């Protein structure tokens, strides 16, 4: 299982996403599972990665939270039970990871 966190420098939500992902991995029974941090550097790099915004979380190359539009070097918003947020909740991540864990 390969887990990636794609982001661009200056993304205010990447730390929250990283922390929520670490908690979710522990709750899903995968504590300490390595997460590859992928810094997206340019719009061209974003296009090559089909990067829909920062932060993006992928499991084995598949976006954990499907997104239709590719937006490049932009912040990504996630629908959560509390409204739109810059990162998915721990619970959403556990749900997304559990079938793969």
PDB file of C-alpha atoms in Angstrom:
ATOM      1  CA  UNK A   1       0.000   0.000   0.000  1.00  0.00           C
ATOM      2  CA  UNK A   2       1.561   3.273  -1.155  1.00  0.00           C
ATOM      3  CA  UNK A   3       0.237   6.453   0.432  1.00  0.00           C
ATOM      4  CA  UNK A   4       1.091   9.859  -0.996  1.00  0.00           C
ATOM      5  CA  UNK A   5       0.397  13.362   0.247  1.00  0.00           C
ATOM      6  CA  UNK A   6       0.726  15.798  -2.646  1.00  0.00           C
ATOM      7  CA  UNK A   7       1.032  19.484  -1.809  1.00  0.00           C
ATOM      8  CA  UNK A   8       2.583  22.751  -2.869  1.00  0.00           C
ATOM      9  CA  UNK A   9       4.848  24.879  -0.692  1.00  0.00           C
ATOM     10  CA  UNK A  10       2.811  27.373   1.279  1.00  0.00           C
ATOM     11  CA  UNK A  11      -0.343  25.260   1.409  1.00  0.00           C
ATOM     12  CA  UNK A  12      -1.913  26.130   4.771  1.00  0.00           C
ATOM     13  CA  UNK A  13      -3.730  22.771   5.019  1.00  0.00           C
ATOM     14  CA  UNK A  14      -0.915  20.318   4.333  1.00  0.00           C
ATOM     15  CA  UNK A  15       0.062  20.044   8.016  1.00  0.00           C
ATOM     16  CA  UNK A  16      -3.536  19.374   9.072  1.00  0.00           C
ATOM     17  CA  UNK A  17      -3.858  16.770   6.306  1.00  0.00           C
ATOM     18  CA  UNK A  18      -0.590  15.106   7.351  1.00  0.00           C
ATOM     19  CA  UNK A  19      -1.590  15.031  11.027  1.00  0.00           C
ATOM     20  CA  UNK A  20      -5.118  13.769  10.285  1.00  0.00           C
ATOM     21  CA  UNK A  21      -3.674  11.088   8.017  1.00  0.00           C
ATOM     22  CA  UNK A  22      -1.269   9.898  10.736  1.00  0.00           C
ATOM     23  CA  UNK A  23      -4.163   9.603  13.215  1.00  0.00           C
ATOM     24  CA  UNK A  24      -6.344   7.844  10.648  1.00  0.00           C
ATOM     25  CA  UNK A  25      -3.624   5.326   9.810  1.00  0.00           C
ATOM     26  CA  UNK A  26      -3.305   4.462  13.482  1.00  0.00           C
ATOM     27  CA  UNK A  27      -7.069   4.062  13.878  1.00  0.00           C
ATOM     28  CA  UNK A  28      -7.236   1.962  10.687  1.00  0.00           C
ATOM     29  CA  UNK A  29      -4.634  -0.416  12.114  1.00  0.00           C
ATOM     30  CA  UNK A  30      -1.689   0.851  10.062  1.00  0.00           C
ATOM     31  CA  UNK A  31       0.351   2.873  12.570  1.00  0.00           C
ATOM     32  CA  UNK A  32       3.700   4.067  11.314  1.00  0.00           C
ATOM     33  CA  UNK A  33       2.843   3.336   7.667  1.00  0.00           C
ATOM     34  CA  UNK A  34       5.149   5.538   5.579  1.00  0.00           C
ATOM     35  CA  UNK A  35       3.608   8.443   3.705  1.00  0.00           C
ATOM     36  CA  UNK A  36       5.412   9.788   0.657  1.00  0.00           C
ATOM     37  CA  UNK A  37       5.367  13.590   0.611  1.00  0.00           C
ATOM     38  CA  UNK A  38       5.247  14.863  -2.973  1.00  0.00           C
ATOM     39  CA  UNK A  39       5.888  18.571  -3.446  1.00  0.00           C
ATOM     40  CA  UNK A  40       4.256  19.875  -6.616  1.00  0.00           C
ATOM     41  CA  UNK A  41       6.505  22.599  -7.979  1.00  0.00           C
ATOM     42  CA  UNK A  42       4.906  24.067 -11.112  1.00  0.00           C
ATOM     43  CA  UNK A  43       1.645  24.120 -13.051  1.00  0.00           C
ATOM     44  CA  UNK A  44       3.271  21.773 -15.554  1.00  0.00           C
ATOM     45  CA  UNK A  45       4.207  19.369 -12.757  1.00  0.00           C
ATOM     46  CA  UNK A  46       0.636  19.626 -11.442  1.00  0.00           C
ATOM     47  CA  UNK A  47      -0.770  18.778 -14.873  1.00  0.00           C
ATOM     48  CA  UNK A  48       1.571  15.794 -15.226  1.00  0.00           C
ATOM     49  CA  UNK A  49       0.380  14.465 -11.849  1.00  0.00           C
ATOM     50  CA  UNK A  50      -3.310  15.266 -12.516  1.00  0.00           C
ATOM     51  CA  UNK A  51      -3.079  17.257  -9.286  1.00  0.00           C
ATOM     52  CA  UNK A  52      -6.482  18.672  -8.242  1.00  0.00           C
ATOM     53  CA  UNK A  53      -5.089  20.956  -5.550  1.00  0.00           C
ATOM     54  CA  UNK A  54      -3.314  20.875  -2.240  1.00  0.00           C
ATOM     55  CA  UNK A  55      -3.445  18.755  -0.213  1.00  0.00           C
ATOM     56  CA  UNK A  56      -4.253  15.623  -2.212  1.00  0.00           C
ATOM     57  CA  UNK A  57      -4.122  12.182  -0.631  1.00  0.00           C
ATOM     58  CA  UNK A  58      -3.595   9.118  -2.808  1.00  0.00           C
ATOM     59  CA  UNK A  59      -3.578   5.419  -2.055  1.00  0.00           C
ATOM     60  CA  UNK A  60      -1.789   3.296  -4.644  1.00  0.00           C
ATOM     61  CA  UNK A  61      -2.081   6.198  -7.089  1.00  0.00           C
ATOM     62  CA  UNK A  62      -5.833   6.667  -6.564  1.00  0.00           C
ATOM     63  CA  UNK A  63      -7.222   9.864  -5.068  1.00  0.00           C
ATOM     64  CA  UNK A  64      -8.884   8.958  -1.763  1.00  0.00           C
ATOM     65  CA  UNK A  65     -11.473  11.669  -2.427  1.00  0.00           C
ATOM     66  CA  UNK A  66     -12.346  11.764  -6.112  1.00  0.00           C
ATOM     67  CA  UNK A  67     -12.297  15.209  -7.635  1.00  0.00           C
ATOM     68  CA  UNK A  68     -13.477  16.014 -11.149  1.00  0.00           C
ATOM     69  CA  UNK A  69     -11.460  19.093 -12.010  1.00  0.00           C
ATOM     70  CA  UNK A  70      -7.708  19.436 -12.111  1.00  0.00           C
ATOM     71  CA  UNK A  71      -6.900  22.855 -10.706  1.00  0.00           C
ATOM     72  CA  UNK A  72      -3.100  22.899 -10.464  1.00  0.00           C
ATOM     73  CA  UNK A  73      -1.322  24.930  -7.800  1.00  0.00           C
ATOM     74  CA  UNK A  74      -4.382  25.853  -5.766  1.00  0.00           C
ATOM     75  CA  UNK A  75      -5.857  24.998  -2.410  1.00  0.00           C
ATOM     76  CA  UNK A  76      -8.278  22.110  -2.398  1.00  0.00           C
ATOM     77  CA  UNK A  77     -11.484  22.039  -0.388  1.00  0.00           C
ATOM     78  CA  UNK A  78     -13.096  18.935   1.048  1.00  0.00           C
ATOM     79  CA  UNK A  79     -16.746  18.574   2.047  1.00  0.00           C
ATOM     80  CA  UNK A  80     -16.826  17.516   5.701  1.00  0.00           C
ATOM     81  CA  UNK A  81     -19.674  17.103   8.198  1.00  0.00           C
ATOM     82  CA  UNK A  82     -18.760  20.566   9.519  1.00  0.00           C
ATOM     83  CA  UNK A  83     -18.764  22.181   6.043  1.00  0.00           C
ATOM     84  CA  UNK A  84     -15.971  22.809   3.559  1.00  0.00           C
ATOM     85  CA  UNK A  85     -12.454  22.405   4.961  1.00  0.00           C
ATOM     86  CA  UNK A  86      -8.904  22.422   3.682  1.00  0.00           C
ATOM     87  CA  UNK A  87      -8.370  18.770   4.646  1.00  0.00           C
ATOM     88  CA  UNK A  88     -10.551  15.719   5.234  1.00  0.00           C
ATOM     89  CA  UNK A  89     -11.376  14.801   8.811  1.00  0.00           C
ATOM     90  CA  UNK A  90      -9.733  11.906  10.620  1.00  0.00           C
ATOM     91  CA  UNK A  91     -13.020   9.995  10.390  1.00  0.00           C
ATOM     92  CA  UNK A  92     -13.284  10.548   6.620  1.00  0.00           C
ATOM     93  CA  UNK A  93      -9.729   9.324   6.194  1.00  0.00           C
ATOM     94  CA  UNK A  94     -10.363   6.219   8.301  1.00  0.00           C
ATOM     95  CA  UNK A  95     -13.402   5.440   6.142  1.00  0.00           C
ATOM     96  CA  UNK A  96     -11.364   5.943   2.957  1.00  0.00           C
ATOM     97  CA  UNK A  97      -8.455   3.823   4.211  1.00  0.00           C
ATOM     98  CA  UNK A  98     -10.297   0.977   5.915  1.00  0.00           C
ATOM     99  CA  UNK A  99     -11.123  -1.084   2.810  1.00  0.00           C
ATOM    100  CA  UNK A 100      -7.431  -0.954   1.856  1.00  0.00           C
ATOM    101  CA  UNK A 101      -6.006  -1.578   5.316  1.00  0.00           C
TER     102      UNK A 101
END
